[in-house]
PDB file of C-alpha atoms in Angstrom:
ATOM      1  CA  MET A 185      -9.427  -6.560  13.519  1.00 78.00           C
ATOM      2  CA  LEU A 186     -11.597  -5.060  16.269  1.00 80.00           C
ATOM      3  CA  PRO A 187      -8.931  -5.338  19.034  1.00 84.00           C
ATOM      4  CA  ALA A 188      -6.359  -3.683  16.758  1.00 85.00           C
ATOM      5  CA  ALA A 189      -8.793  -0.880  15.933  1.00 84.00           C
ATOM      6  CA  LEU A 190      -9.658  -0.325  19.605  1.00 79.00           C
ATOM      7  CA  ALA A 191      -5.956  -0.234  20.489  1.00 81.00           C
ATOM      8  CA  SER A 192      -5.390   2.344  17.746  1.00 80.00           C
ATOM      9  CA  LEU A 193      -8.180   4.489  19.137  1.00 78.00           C
ATOM     10  CA  ALA A 194      -7.177   4.181  22.792  1.00 77.00           C
ATOM     11  CA  LEU A 195      -3.373   4.355  22.722  1.00 78.00           C
ATOM     12  CA  GLY A 196      -1.115   7.300  22.017  1.00 73.00           C
ATOM     13  CA  ALA A 197       0.540  10.255  23.700  1.00 72.00           C
ATOM     14  CA  VAL A 198      -2.759  10.732  25.584  1.00 74.00           C
ATOM     15  CA  PRO A 199      -4.052   7.251  26.495  1.00 71.00           C
ATOM     16  CA  LEU A 200      -7.799   6.783  26.764  1.00 75.00           C
ATOM     17  CA  GLY A 201      -9.325   4.216  29.109  1.00 73.00           C
ATOM     18  CA  PRO A 202     -12.311   2.034  28.170  1.00 76.00           C
ATOM     19  CA  SER A 203     -14.792   4.403  29.818  1.00 73.00           C
ATOM     20  CA  GLU A 204     -13.253   7.462  28.140  1.00 74.00           C
ATOM     21  CA  LEU A 205     -13.247   5.638  24.814  1.00 73.00           C
ATOM     22  CA  ALA A 206     -16.913   4.684  25.093  1.00 77.00           C
ATOM     23  CA  ALA A 207     -17.919   8.158  26.288  1.00 75.00           C
ATOM     24  CA  GLY A 208     -15.872   9.809  23.549  1.00 72.00           C
ATOM     25  CA  LEU A 209     -17.437   7.708  20.798  1.00 71.00           C
ATOM     26  CA  THR A 210     -20.912   8.405  22.179  1.00 75.00           C
ATOM     27  CA  ALA A 211     -20.262  12.143  22.387  1.00 71.00           C
ATOM     28  CA  ALA A 212     -18.765  12.216  18.895  1.00 65.00           C
ATOM     29  CA  LEU A 213     -21.844  10.528  17.452  1.00 68.00           C
ATOM     30  CA  ALA A 214     -23.964  13.142  19.196  1.00 65.00           C
ATOM     31  CA  GLY A 215     -21.808  15.951  17.802  1.00 68.00           C
ATOM     32  CA  ASP A 216     -20.575  17.102  21.226  1.00 66.00           C
ATOM     33  CA  PHE A 217     -16.844  17.967  21.073  1.00 66.00           C
ATOM     34  CA  SER A 218     -16.601  19.931  24.300  1.00 68.00           C
ATOM     35  CA  ASP A 219     -14.493  17.261  25.992  1.00 71.00           C
ATOM     36  CA  PRO A 220     -10.797  17.121  24.950  1.00 73.00           C
ATOM     37  CA  ALA A 221     -10.864  13.305  24.868  1.00 72.00           C
ATOM     38  CA  THR A 222     -13.733  13.404  22.392  1.00 75.00           C
ATOM     39  CA  THR A 223     -11.838  15.844  20.174  1.00 76.00           C
ATOM     40  CA  ILE A 224      -8.734  13.656  20.226  1.00 76.00           C
ATOM     41  CA  LEU A 225     -10.773  10.578  19.455  1.00 76.00           C
ATOM     42  CA  ALA A 226     -13.085  11.905  16.752  1.00 75.00           C
ATOM     43  CA  ARG A 227     -10.840  14.342  14.942  1.00 76.00           C
ATOM     44  CA  LEU A 228      -7.430  12.716  15.253  1.00 78.00           C
ATOM     45  CA  ARG A 229      -7.500   9.023  16.057  1.00 80.00           C
ATOM     46  CA  LEU A 230     -10.652   7.818  14.322  1.00 83.00           C
ATOM     47  CA  PRO A 231      -9.653   9.241  10.901  1.00 86.00           C
ATOM     48  CA  ARG A 232      -6.155   7.865  11.406  1.00 87.00           C
ATOM     49  CA  THR A 233      -7.473   4.433  12.349  1.00 89.00           C
ATOM     50  CA  LEU A 234      -9.697   4.328   9.280  1.00 91.00           C
ATOM     51  CA  LEU A 235      -6.855   5.514   7.052  1.00 91.00           C
ATOM     52  CA  ALA A 236      -4.401   2.954   8.469  1.00 91.00           C
ATOM     53  CA  SER A 237      -6.786   0.045   8.033  1.00 93.00           C
ATOM     54  CA  SER A 238      -7.625   1.151   4.486  1.00 93.00           C
ATOM     55  CA  MET A 239      -3.995   1.606   3.432  1.00 93.00           C
ATOM     56  CA  GLY A 240      -2.990  -1.725   4.956  1.00 93.00           C
ATOM     57  CA  ALA A 241      -5.809  -3.535   3.179  1.00 95.00           C
ATOM     58  CA  ILE A 242      -4.997  -1.893  -0.175  1.00 95.00           C
ATOM     59  CA  LEU A 243      -1.273  -2.610  -0.007  1.00 93.00           C
ATOM     60  CA  ALA A 244      -1.681  -6.229   1.106  1.00 94.00           C
ATOM     61  CA  LEU A 245      -4.406  -6.928  -1.445  1.00 95.00           C
ATOM     62  CA  CYS A 246      -2.355  -5.441  -4.282  1.00 92.00           C
ATOM     63  CA  GLY A 247       0.663  -7.411  -3.081  1.00 91.00           C
ATOM     64  CA  ALA A 248      -1.258 -10.692  -3.113  1.00 93.00           C
ATOM     65  CA  VAL A 249      -2.511  -9.988  -6.630  1.00 93.00           C
ATOM     66  CA  SER A 250       1.018  -9.105  -7.782  1.00 87.00           C
ATOM     67  CA  GLN A 251       2.394 -12.359  -6.417  1.00 87.00           C
ATOM     68  CA  GLY A 252      -0.311 -14.337  -8.179  1.00 88.00           C
ATOM     69  CA  LEU A 253       0.098 -12.418 -11.422  1.00 84.00           C
ATOM     70  CA  PHE A 254       3.876 -12.892 -11.510  1.00 80.00           C
ATOM     71  CA  ARG A 255       3.697 -16.391  -9.997  1.00 79.00           C
ATOM     72  CA  ASN A 256       6.384 -15.413  -7.500  1.00 75.00           C
ATOM     73  CA  PRO A 257       5.893 -15.129  -3.720  1.00 74.00           C
ATOM     74  CA  LEU A 258       8.454 -12.326  -3.570  1.00 70.00           C
ATOM     75  CA  ALA A 259       6.668 -10.016  -5.992  1.00 74.00           C
ATOM     76  CA  ASP A 260       5.066  -6.808  -4.805  1.00 78.00           C
ATOM     77  CA  PRO A 261       3.623  -3.733  -6.536  1.00 80.00           C
ATOM     78  CA  SER A 262       6.904  -1.831  -6.458  1.00 78.00           C
ATOM     79  CA  LEU A 263       8.332  -4.337  -8.944  1.00 76.00           C
ATOM     80  CA  ILE A 264       6.199  -2.936 -11.755  1.00 76.00           C
ATOM     81  CA  GLY A 265       7.155   0.652 -11.053  1.00 83.00           C
ATOM     82  CA  VAL A 266       3.932   1.859  -9.432  1.00 83.00           C
ATOM     83  CA  THR A 267       5.489   2.942  -6.148  1.00 85.00           C
ATOM     84  CA  GLY A 268       8.469   4.596  -7.804  1.00 88.00           C
ATOM     85  CA  GLY A 269       6.315   6.442 -10.310  1.00 89.00           C
ATOM     86  CA  ALA A 270       3.886   7.618  -7.643  1.00 85.00           C
ATOM     87  CA  THR A 271       6.731   8.838  -5.452  1.00 86.00           C
ATOM     88  CA  LEU A 272       8.242  10.762  -8.352  1.00 88.00           C
ATOM     89  CA  GLY A 273       4.895  12.301  -9.237  1.00 86.00           C
ATOM     90  CA  ALA A 274       4.282  13.418  -5.668  1.00 81.00           C
ATOM     91  CA  ALA A 275       7.796  14.808  -5.220  1.00 83.00           C
ATOM     92  CA  ALA A 276       7.523  16.783  -8.460  1.00 83.00           C
ATOM     93  CA  ALA A 277       4.091  18.050  -7.410  1.00 80.00           C
ATOM     94  CA  MET A 278       5.503  19.197  -4.073  1.00 77.00           C
ATOM     95  CA  VAL A 279       8.093  21.310  -5.879  1.00 77.00           C
ATOM     96  CA  LEU A 280       5.744  22.671  -8.546  1.00 73.00           C
ATOM     97  CA  GLY A 281       2.966  23.354  -6.050  1.00 65.00           C
ATOM     98  CA  ALA A 282       5.091  24.366  -3.086  1.00 52.00           C
ATOM     99  CA  GLY A 283       2.920  27.406  -2.394  1.00 51.00           C
ATOM    100  CA  ALA A 284      -0.159  25.227  -1.939  1.00 50.00           C
ATOM    101  CA  LEU A 285       1.242  22.888   0.696  1.00 47.00           C
ATOM    102  CA  PRO A 286       0.295  24.300   4.132  1.00 49.00           C
ATOM    103  CA  ALA A 287      -2.264  21.495   4.280  1.00 48.00           C
ATOM    104  CA  LEU A 288      -2.529  18.282   2.298  1.00 46.00           C
ATOM    105  CA  PRO A 289      -6.154  17.484   1.468  1.00 48.00           C
ATOM    106  CA  VAL A 290      -6.853  14.769  -1.050  1.00 41.00           C
ATOM    107  CA  LEU A 291      -7.716  16.874  -4.062  1.00 49.00           C
ATOM    108  CA  THR A 292      -4.451  18.842  -4.085  1.00 60.00           C
ATOM    109  CA  VAL A 293      -1.673  18.828  -6.607  1.00 69.00           C
ATOM    110  CA  ILE A 294       0.332  16.384  -4.481  1.00 72.00           C
ATOM    111  CA  SER A 295      -2.323  13.690  -4.529  1.00 71.00           C
ATOM    112  CA  PHE A 296      -2.948  14.112  -8.222  1.00 76.00           C
ATOM    113  CA  GLY A 297       0.787  14.007  -8.902  1.00 80.00           C
ATOM    114  CA  ALA A 298       1.254  10.767  -6.980  1.00 78.00           C
ATOM    115  CA  PHE A 299      -1.663   9.047  -8.665  1.00 77.00           C
ATOM    116  CA  ALA A 300      -0.700  10.295 -12.123  1.00 82.00           C
ATOM    117  CA  GLY A 301       2.918   9.231 -11.615  1.00 86.00           C
ATOM    118  CA  GLY A 302       1.906   5.719 -10.565  1.00 81.00           C
ATOM    119  CA  VAL A 303      -0.480   5.276 -13.469  1.00 80.00           C
ATOM    120  CA  ALA A 304       2.042   6.665 -15.975  1.00 85.00           C
ATOM    121  CA  ALA A 305       4.751   4.319 -14.714  1.00 86.00           C
ATOM    122  CA  VAL A 306       2.609   1.201 -14.926  1.00 79.00           C
ATOM    123  CA  LEU A 307       1.289   2.157 -18.375  1.00 80.00           C
ATOM    124  CA  LEU A 308       4.856   2.609 -19.604  1.00 87.00           C
ATOM    125  CA  VAL A 309       5.937  -0.710 -18.113  1.00 83.00           C
ATOM    126  CA  TYR A 310       2.937  -2.480 -19.609  1.00 77.00           C
ATOM    127  CA  ARG A 311       3.580  -0.923 -23.017  1.00 81.00           C
ATOM    128  CA  LEU A 312       7.239  -2.009 -22.972  1.00 84.00           C
ATOM    129  CA  ALA A 313       6.253  -5.573 -22.043  1.00 78.00           C
ATOM    130  CA  THR A 314       3.541  -5.932 -24.696  1.00 75.00           C
ATOM    131  CA  ASP A 315       4.043  -6.862 -28.343  1.00 75.00           C
ATOM    132  CA  SER A 316       2.167  -8.726 -31.034  1.00 72.00           C
ATOM    133  CA  THR A 317       2.583 -12.038 -29.185  1.00 71.00           C
ATOM    134  CA  GLY A 318       1.140 -10.759 -25.899  1.00 64.00           C
ATOM    135  CA  THR A 319       2.446  -9.420 -22.597  1.00 65.00           C
ATOM    136  CA  SER A 320       5.601 -10.912 -21.107  1.00 72.00           C
ATOM    137  CA  VAL A 321       5.599 -11.052 -17.307  1.00 69.00           C
ATOM    138  CA  ALA A 322       9.396 -11.363 -17.226  1.00 75.00           C
ATOM    139  CA  THR A 323       9.794  -8.267 -19.415  1.00 81.00           C
ATOM    140  CA  MET A 324       7.267  -6.442 -17.252  1.00 77.00           C
ATOM    141  CA  LEU A 325       9.317  -7.175 -14.147  1.00 78.00           C
ATOM    142  CA  LEU A 326      12.581  -6.058 -15.775  1.00 84.00           C
ATOM    143  CA  ALA A 327      10.953  -2.894 -17.134  1.00 86.00           C
ATOM    144  CA  GLY A 328       9.475  -2.213 -13.707  1.00 85.00           C
ATOM    145  CA  ILE A 329      12.883  -2.476 -12.071  1.00 86.00           C
ATOM    146  CA  ALA A 330      14.326  -0.066 -14.639  1.00 90.00           C
ATOM    147  CA  ILE A 331      11.487   2.445 -14.241  1.00 90.00           C
ATOM    148  CA  THR A 332      11.790   2.253 -10.448  1.00 89.00           C
ATOM    149  CA  ALA A 333      15.527   2.989 -10.653  1.00 91.00           C
ATOM    150  CA  LEU A 334      14.904   5.908 -13.025  1.00 92.00           C
ATOM    151  CA  ALA A 335      12.149   7.289 -10.794  1.00 90.00           C
ATOM    152  CA  GLY A 336      14.443   7.058  -7.771  1.00 89.00           C
ATOM    153  CA  ALA A 337      17.160   8.992  -9.583  1.00 92.00           C
ATOM    154  CA  LEU A 338      14.697  11.684 -10.661  1.00 91.00           C
ATOM    155  CA  VAL A 339      13.329  11.993  -7.115  1.00 89.00           C
ATOM    156  CA  SER A 340      16.907  12.545  -5.908  1.00 88.00           C
ATOM    157  CA  LEU A 341      17.294  15.233  -8.584  1.00 88.00           C
ATOM    158  CA  VAL A 342      14.115  16.936  -7.380  1.00 83.00           C
ATOM    159  CA  GLU A 343      15.419  16.816  -3.802  1.00 83.00           C
ATOM    160  CA  PHE A 344      18.754  18.283  -4.944  1.00 84.00           C
ATOM    161  CA  TYR A 345      17.038  21.406  -6.276  1.00 80.00           C
ATOM    162  CA  ALA A 346      14.523  21.746  -3.398  1.00 78.00           C
ATOM    163  CA  ASP A 347      15.074  24.246  -0.598  1.00 78.00           C
ATOM    164  CA  ASN A 348      15.649  23.048   2.964  1.00 81.00           C
ATOM    165  CA  ALA A 349      12.012  23.260   4.087  1.00 77.00           C
ATOM    166  CA  LEU A 350      10.708  21.446   1.023  1.00 77.00           C
ATOM    167  CA  LEU A 351      13.484  18.882   1.212  1.00 80.00           C
ATOM    168  CA  ARG A 352      12.468  18.028   4.764  1.00 79.00           C
ATOM    169  CA  ARG A 353       8.814  17.773   3.715  1.00 76.00           C
ATOM    170  CA  ILE A 354       9.662  15.394   0.866  1.00 78.00           C
ATOM    171  CA  SER A 355      11.940  13.301   3.082  1.00 79.00           C
ATOM    172  CA  LEU A 356       9.306  12.908   5.799  1.00 77.00           C
ATOM    173  CA  TRP A 357       6.636  12.079   3.225  1.00 75.00           C
ATOM    174  CA  LYS A 358       8.830   9.390   1.666  1.00 78.00           C
ATOM    175  CA  MET A 359       9.120   7.714   5.085  1.00 80.00           C
ATOM    176  CA  GLY A 360       5.391   7.001   5.080  1.00 80.00           C
ATOM    177  CA  GLY A 361       2.943   8.376   7.592  1.00 78.00           C
ATOM    178  CA  LEU A 362      -0.733   8.531   8.505  1.00 81.00           C
ATOM    179  CA  GLU A 363      -0.802  11.619  10.677  1.00 75.00           C
ATOM    180  CA  THR A 364      -2.257  13.986   8.045  1.00 66.00           C
ATOM    181  CA  GLY A 365      -5.492  12.081   7.423  1.00 67.00           C
ATOM    182  CA  SER A 366      -8.318  14.529   6.730  1.00 73.00           C
ATOM    183  CA  ARG A 367     -11.960  13.708   6.082  1.00 78.00           C
ATOM    184  CA  PRO A 368     -11.630  13.818   2.257  1.00 78.00           C
ATOM    185  CA  GLU A 369      -8.565  11.556   2.413  1.00 81.00           C
ATOM    186  CA  VAL A 370     -10.364   9.058   4.627  1.00 87.00           C
ATOM    187  CA  VAL A 371     -13.405   9.061   2.359  1.00 87.00           C
ATOM    188  CA  LEU A 372     -11.238   8.441  -0.711  1.00 86.00           C
ATOM    189  CA  ALA A 373      -9.276   5.707   1.070  1.00 89.00           C
ATOM    190  CA  LEU A 374     -12.428   3.911   2.192  1.00 92.00           C
ATOM    191  CA  ALA A 375     -13.984   4.210  -1.267  1.00 92.00           C
ATOM    192  CA  VAL A 376     -10.924   2.772  -3.040  1.00 91.00           C
ATOM    193  CA  THR A 377     -10.622   0.010  -0.443  1.00 94.00           C
ATOM    194  CA  ALA A 378     -14.251  -0.959  -0.940  1.00 95.00           C
ATOM    195  CA  VAL A 379     -13.878  -1.020  -4.734  1.00 95.00           C
ATOM    196  CA  LEU A 380     -10.713  -3.135  -4.631  1.00 95.00           C
ATOM    197  CA  CYS A 381     -12.114  -5.535  -2.034  1.00 94.00           C
ATOM    198  CA  VAL A 382     -15.087  -6.158  -4.311  1.00 94.00           C
ATOM    199  CA  ALA A 383     -13.285  -6.194  -7.665  1.00 93.00           C
ATOM    200  CA  LEU A 384     -10.053  -8.103  -7.029  1.00 94.00           C
ATOM    201  CA  PRO A 385     -11.411 -11.232  -5.272  1.00 93.00           C
ATOM    202  CA  ARG A 386     -13.606 -11.792  -8.332  1.00 93.00           C
ATOM    203  CA  HIS A 387     -10.399 -12.730 -10.161  1.00 93.00           C
ATOM    204  CA  GLY A 388      -9.396 -15.331  -7.561  1.00 92.00           C
ATOM    205  CA  THR A 389     -10.277 -18.327  -9.737  1.00 92.00           C
ATOM    206  CA  ALA A 390      -8.440 -16.835 -12.729  1.00 92.00           C
ATOM    207  CA  LEU A 391      -5.350 -16.235 -10.590  1.00 92.00           C
ATOM    208  CA  ASN A 392      -5.514 -19.860  -9.411  1.00 92.00           C
ATOM    209  CA  ALA A 393      -5.517 -20.966 -13.048  1.00 91.00           C
ATOM    210  CA  LEU A 394      -2.649 -18.604 -13.848  1.00 88.00           C
ATOM    211  CA  LEU A 395      -0.497 -20.342 -11.220  1.00 85.00           C
ATOM    212  CA  LEU A 396      -0.449 -23.379 -13.543  1.00 84.00           C
ATOM    213  CA  GLY A 397       1.142 -21.283 -16.295  1.00 81.00           C
ATOM    214  CA  GLU A 398      -0.148 -18.925 -18.945  1.00 80.00           C
ATOM    215  CA  SER A 399      -0.672 -21.607 -21.588  1.00 82.00           C
ATOM    216  CA  GLU A 400      -2.550 -23.834 -19.166  1.00 86.00           C
ATOM    217  CA  ALA A 401      -4.694 -20.906 -17.995  1.00 85.00           C
ATOM    218  CA  ALA A 402      -5.546 -20.054 -21.619  1.00 85.00           C
ATOM    219  CA  HIS A 403      -6.581 -23.660 -22.247  1.00 85.00           C
ATOM    220  CA  LEU A 404      -8.907 -23.379 -19.239  1.00 83.00           C
ATOM    221  CA  GLY A 405     -10.662 -20.460 -20.879  1.00 85.00           C
ATOM    222  CA  ILE A 406      -8.876 -17.589 -19.127  1.00 87.00           C
ATOM    223  CA  ARG A 407      -8.244 -14.563 -21.323  1.00 87.00           C
ATOM    224  CA  VAL A 408      -4.710 -14.095 -20.019  1.00 84.00           C
ATOM    225  CA  GLY A 409      -3.877 -10.836 -21.808  1.00 81.00           C
ATOM    226  CA  ARG A 410      -7.059  -9.168 -20.634  1.00 87.00           C
ATOM    227  CA  LEU A 411      -6.548 -10.507 -17.111  1.00 89.00           C
ATOM    228  CA  LYS A 412      -3.051  -8.990 -16.929  1.00 84.00           C
ATOM    229  CA  ALA A 413      -4.287  -5.606 -18.148  1.00 82.00           C
ATOM    230  CA  VAL A 414      -7.173  -5.524 -15.669  1.00 89.00           C
ATOM    231  CA  LEU A 415      -5.070  -6.598 -12.689  1.00 89.00           C
ATOM    232  CA  VAL A 416      -2.243  -4.191 -13.468  1.00 82.00           C
ATOM    233  CA  THR A 417      -4.783  -1.358 -13.710  1.00 83.00           C
ATOM    234  CA  TRP A 418      -6.283  -2.217 -10.317  1.00 89.00           C
ATOM    235  CA  ILE A 419      -2.807  -2.435  -8.787  1.00 87.00           C
ATOM    236  CA  ALA A 420      -1.925   0.969 -10.223  1.00 81.00           C
ATOM    237  CA  LEU A 421      -5.086   2.484  -8.767  1.00 84.00           C
ATOM    238  CA  GLY A 422      -4.590   0.972  -5.316  1.00 88.00           C
ATOM    239  CA  VAL A 423      -0.902   1.700  -4.887  1.00 85.00           C
ATOM    240  CA  GLY A 424      -1.153   5.129  -6.524  1.00 81.00           C
ATOM    241  CA  VAL A 425      -3.835   6.196  -4.052  1.00 85.00           C
ATOM    242  CA  SER A 426      -1.901   4.671  -1.157  1.00 88.00           C
ATOM    243  CA  VAL A 427       1.289   6.540  -2.006  1.00 84.00           C
ATOM    244  CA  ALA A 428      -0.682   9.745  -2.548  1.00 80.00           C
ATOM    245  CA  LEU A 429      -2.341   9.566   0.862  1.00 84.00           C
ATOM    246  CA  ALA A 430       0.298   7.959   3.078  1.00 85.00           C
ATOM    247  CA  GLY A 431       3.649   8.150   1.329  1.00 83.00           C
ATOM    248  CA  THR A 432       5.847   5.115   0.813  1.00 84.00           C
ATOM    249  CA  ILE A 433       5.000   2.280   3.217  1.00 88.00           C
ATOM    250  CA  ALA A 434       7.292  -0.616   2.436  1.00 81.00           C
ATOM    251  CA  PHE A 435       6.940  -4.378   2.687  1.00 84.00           C
ATOM    252  CA  VAL A 436       3.247  -4.615   3.602  1.00 89.00           C
ATOM    253  CA  GLY A 437       2.489  -5.881   0.115  1.00 88.00           C
ATOM    254  CA  LEU A 438       5.281  -8.455   0.393  1.00 84.00           C
ATOM    255  CA  VAL A 439       5.065  -9.723   3.955  1.00 85.00           C
ATOM    256  CA  VAL A 440       1.327  -9.948   4.559  1.00 90.00           C
ATOM    257  CA  PRO A 441       0.266 -12.078   1.552  1.00 91.00           C
ATOM    258  CA  HIS A 442       3.093 -14.492   2.193  1.00 85.00           C
ATOM    259  CA  VAL A 443       2.172 -14.970   5.846  1.00 86.00           C
ATOM    260  CA  VAL A 444      -1.483 -15.463   4.924  1.00 91.00           C
ATOM    261  CA  ARG A 445      -0.501 -17.939   2.203  1.00 88.00           C
ATOM    262  CA  LEU A 446       1.478 -19.980   4.723  1.00 83.00           C
ATOM    263  CA  ALA A 447      -1.505 -19.925   7.101  1.00 87.00           C
ATOM    264  CA  ILE A 448      -4.426 -20.725   4.782  1.00 90.00           C
ATOM    265  CA  GLY A 449      -2.882 -21.894   1.520  1.00 87.00           C
ATOM    266  CA  PRO A 450      -2.490 -20.451  -1.986  1.00 87.00           C
ATOM    267  CA  ASP A 451      -6.157 -20.425  -3.067  1.00 91.00           C
ATOM    268  CA  HIS A 452      -6.729 -16.832  -4.142  1.00 93.00           C
ATOM    269  CA  ARG A 453     -10.444 -17.028  -3.385  1.00 92.00           C
ATOM    270  CA  TYR A 454      -9.467 -16.964   0.297  1.00 94.00           C
ATOM    271  CA  LEU A 455      -5.963 -15.501   0.049  1.00 94.00           C
ATOM    272  CA  LEU A 456      -7.122 -12.127  -1.299  1.00 95.00           C
ATOM    273  CA  PRO A 457      -9.722 -11.280   1.384  1.00 95.00           C
ATOM    274  CA  GLY A 458      -7.468 -12.793   4.042  1.00 95.00           C
ATOM    275  CA  SER A 459      -4.578 -10.588   2.918  1.00 94.00           C
ATOM    276  CA  ALA A 460      -6.762  -7.470   2.989  1.00 95.00           C
ATOM    277  CA  LEU A 461      -7.831  -8.204   6.568  1.00 95.00           C
ATOM    278  CA  ALA A 462      -4.319  -9.072   7.736  1.00 94.00           C
ATOM    279  CA  GLY A 463      -2.879  -5.987   6.035  1.00 93.00           C
ATOM    280  CA  ALA A 464      -5.351  -3.745   7.814  1.00 94.00           C
ATOM    281  CA  ILE A 465      -4.455  -5.332  11.165  1.00 94.00           C
ATOM    282  CA  LEU A 466      -0.702  -5.081  10.543  1.00 92.00           C
ATOM    283  CA  LEU A 467      -0.769  -1.413   9.630  1.00 93.00           C
ATOM    284  CA  LEU A 468      -3.074  -0.585  12.544  1.00 92.00           C
ATOM    285  CA  LEU A 469      -0.615  -2.242  14.928  1.00 91.00           C
ATOM    286  CA  ALA A 470       2.399  -0.617  13.256  1.00 90.00           C
ATOM    287  CA  ASP A 471       0.799   2.833  13.415  1.00 88.00           C
ATOM    288  CA  THR A 472      -0.118   2.340  17.061  1.00 89.00           C
ATOM    289  CA  ALA A 473       3.471   1.294  17.821  1.00 88.00           C
ATOM    290  CA  ALA A 474       4.748   4.343  15.934  1.00 86.00           C
ATOM    291  CA  ARG A 475       2.838   6.579  18.349  1.00 84.00           C
ATOM    292  CA  LEU A 476       4.005   4.734  21.463  1.00 84.00           C
ATOM    293  CA  LEU A 477       7.720   4.171  20.899  1.00 83.00           C
ATOM    294  CA  ALA A 478       8.876   7.800  21.246  1.00 76.00           C
ATOM    295  CA  PRO A 479       6.052   9.936  22.685  1.00 75.00           C
ATOM    296  CA  PRO A 480       5.142  12.710  22.130  1.00 75.00           C
ATOM    297  CA  ALA A 481       6.996  12.349  18.815  1.00 75.00           C
ATOM    298  CA  GLU A 482       5.848   9.794  16.262  1.00 80.00           C
ATOM    299  CA  ILE A 483       8.078   7.470  14.274  1.00 84.00           C
ATOM    300  CA  PRO A 484       7.035   7.323  10.583  1.00 85.00           C
ATOM    301  CA  VAL A 485       5.133   4.094  10.126  1.00 88.00           C
ATOM    302  CA  GLY A 486       7.018   3.286   6.926  1.00 86.00           C
ATOM    303  CA  ILE A 487      10.191   2.910   8.979  1.00 87.00           C
ATOM    304  CA  LEU A 488       8.577   0.335  11.257  1.00 87.00           C
ATOM    305  CA  THR A 489       7.166  -1.720   8.387  1.00 88.00           C
ATOM    306  CA  ALA A 490      10.608  -1.743   6.763  1.00 85.00           C
ATOM    307  CA  ILE A 491      12.258  -2.842  10.020  1.00 85.00           C
ATOM    308  CA  VAL A 492       9.840  -5.777  10.172  1.00 80.00           C
ATOM    309  CA  GLY A 493       9.871  -6.484   6.453  1.00 79.00           C
ATOM    310  CA  VAL A 494      13.582  -6.563   5.696  1.00 81.00           C
ATOM    311  CA  PRO A 495      14.452  -9.468   8.052  1.00 83.00           C
ATOM    312  CA  PHE A 496      11.424 -11.354   6.760  1.00 76.00           C
ATOM    313  CA  PHE A 497      12.490 -10.751   3.173  1.00 73.00           C
ATOM    314  CA  LEU A 498      16.020 -11.985   3.895  1.00 78.00           C
ATOM    315  CA  SER A 499      14.574 -15.061   5.590  1.00 77.00           C
ATOM    316  CA  LEU A 500      12.562 -15.829   2.474  1.00 68.00           C
ATOM    317  CA  LEU A 501      15.650 -15.504   0.321  1.00 67.00           C
ATOM    318  CA  ARG A 502      17.498 -18.011   2.455  1.00 72.00           C
ATOM    319  CA  GLN A 503      14.589 -20.463   2.307  1.00 66.00           C
ATOM    320  CA  ARG A 504      13.487 -19.926  -1.300  1.00 57.00           C
ATOM    321  CA  ALA A 505      13.334 -23.635  -2.125  1.00 53.00           C
ATOM    322  CA  ARG A 506      10.942 -24.287   0.770  1.00 56.00           C
ATOM    323  CA  PHE A 507       8.652 -21.476  -0.311  1.00 51.00           C
ATOM    324  CA  GLY A 508       8.555 -22.461  -3.957  1.00 51.00           C
ATOM    325  CA  MET A 509      10.746 -19.699  -5.333  1.00 48.00           C
ATOM    326  CA  VAL A 510      12.626 -20.293  -8.541  1.00 45.00           C
ATOM    327  CA  ALA A 511      16.359 -20.329  -7.991  1.00 40.00           C
ATOM    328  CA  PRO A 512      18.306 -17.800 -10.058  1.00 39.00           C
TER     329      PRO A 512
END
């Protein structure tokens, strides 16, 4: 984690050597921003580094929980409609609040729209999957796919009616990026990361029991219905905040938990914190690469994670028997 964070701080269009990095951090702590390197470090790269590590940890942690909840190593939060709903909410907020978009602090209409859209989507999916007999995971997945498709169509409709400037803004936001991290956004990201890193690993034993099947978990004393509701709520919070702050960053929630599971095993007591750490490292490295591949321009980090994630996803599909996936 520390090497990835130092690389994120030091590398970019203006590289900083070890001495400049140390001097810049010291000056920033002292409140002295007279040196350009200190300004770059304290006001641009440090917030971005913190935001990248937080978003990576949130997405990977929510992905690991989703895979345990659905008992499928190819599950990720987008399957239950959170990402699609959050994207729709943010796109609609961009259109409705177009006059308020010169800057994108946390507590703007865009952030609220993304979070509200994600929560609304997951509540709708959960309601459709729940009846008098309980909550069906299979129905939840199918409803999530349908809601995601509907949200995608509505986002396209919003883009159709947007003007050229707003259309470009929405398109760039959908690619995923960390370049707009302000102090309020970083504070919110760190707060949500801390809450999720404390709350979700507490359900590690219950998720281990759930891997045996819902009936078996209930016989072991797990309140399965309550567990599903709690975990889905945490996932909605994490992914909604992530989409609000950084746009759509694909495949982190799929790739990272699977790699960690192959490395340390399926025990969620270790898988969840391991996934959070690995997700933070992956997104730090991806964001650093995004700044280095085409300087002074920056490639949206969501594009890089998709480029890495798609081949990995296809590899998993070809080897589904080895990885314990149920054949269709």
